[in-house]
C-alpha positions as a Python dict, from the first residue, in 0.01 Angstrom:
ca = {
    (1, 'M'): (0, 0, 0),
    (2, 'K'): (160, 215, 267),
    (3, 'L'): (-83, 498, 191),
    (4, 'V'): (-384, 266, 225),
    (5, 'S'): (-270, 142, 565),
    (6, 'I'): (-207, 499, 688),
    (7, 'I'): (-551, 619, 575),
    (8, 'T'): (-726, 308, 710),
    (9, 'S'): (-567, 343, 1053),
    (10, 'F'): (-649, 715, 1056),
    (11, 'V'): (-1015, 645, 972),
    (12, 'I'): (-1044, 366, 1231),
    (13, 'L'): (-897, 590, 1503),
    (14, 'W'): (-1136, 870, 1411),
    (15, 'L'): (-1437, 635, 1417),
    (16, 'I'): (-1340, 496, 1758),
    (17, 'N'): (-1304, 849, 1893),
    (18, 'S'): (-1634, 966, 1745),
    (19, 'L'): (-1855, 680, 1872),
    (20, 'P'): (-1916, 832, 2220),
    (21, 'L'): (-2007, 1162, 2055),
    (22, 'V'): (-2270, 992, 1837),
    (23, 'K'): (-2420, 814, 2137),
    (24, 'K'): (-2444, 1140, 2331),
    (25, 'K'): (-2570, 1324, 2019),
    (26, 'Q'): (-2303, 1593, 2041),
    (27, 'W'): (-2318, 1683, 1672),
    (28, 'K'): (-2139, 2018, 1708),
    (29, 'I'): (-1823, 1855, 1848),
    (30, 'L'): (-1850, 1574, 1593),
    (31, 'K'): (-1867, 1827, 1313),
    (32, 'Q'): (-1554, 2002, 1444),
    (33, 'T'): (-1362, 1675, 1473),
    (34, 'S'): (-1463, 1574, 1120),
    (35, 'I'): (-1329, 1905, 986),
    (36, 'I'): (-1001, 1851, 1172),
    (37, 'F'): (-992, 1492, 1043),
    (38, 'T'): (-1042, 1609, 683),
    (39, 'I'): (-764, 1869, 710),
    (40, 'G'): (-530, 1609, 858),
    (41, 'L'): (-612, 1366, 580),
    (42, 'F'): (-538, 1630, 315),
    (43, 'I'): (-202, 1703, 478),
    (44, 'I'): (-115, 1331, 486),
    (45, 'L'): (-208, 1296, 118),
    (46, 'A'): (-6, 1605, 26),
    (47, 'E'): (297, 1472, 209),
    (48, 'F'): (258, 1130, 48),
    (49, 'F'): (228, 1258, -309),
    (50, 'N'): (507, 1513, -264),
    (51, 'W'): (732, 1313, -34),
    (52, 'Q'): (1038, 1363, -253),
    (53, 'K'): (1000, 1738, -295),
    (54, 'F'): (813, 1818, 28),
    (55, 'N'): (946, 2129, 199),
    (56, 'P'): (798, 2216, 542),
    (57, 'T'): (847, 2588, 481),
    (58, 'N'): (645, 2560, 163),
    (59, 'W'): (368, 2334, 297),
    (60, 'L'): (86, 2533, 137),
    (61, 'N'): (226, 2468, -209),
    (62, 'A'): (265, 2099, -127),
    (63, 'W'): (-91, 2088, 5),
    (64, 'F'): (-254, 2250, -297),
    (65, 'Q'): (-34, 2105, -570),
    (66, 'P'): (-204, 1759, -584),
    (67, 'I'): (-546, 1927, -595),
    (68, 'H'): (-432, 2167, -867),
    (69, 'T'): (-277, 1882, -1066),
    (70, 'F'): (-593, 1674, -1030),
    (71, 'F'): (-823, 1947, -1161),
    (72, 'F'): (-602, 2134, -1408),
    (73, 'G'): (-326, 1892, -1508),
    (74, 'K'): (40, 1986, -1504),
}
């Protein structure tokens, strides 16, 4: 439930911030912010799924481990 509330608030904040860009048709900036948003969401998910064994010095492993587990199993 905590994960759902974090993701929902993150999405709502991103939508509120992107509305002026859509009105002004600044698609290049919107594309950049969506890439940053996606990277941030992946980092949040990696921290959530590896919160017990998350090590900041080894963040790449923590970021790719859920993806690797999803596609290839343990």
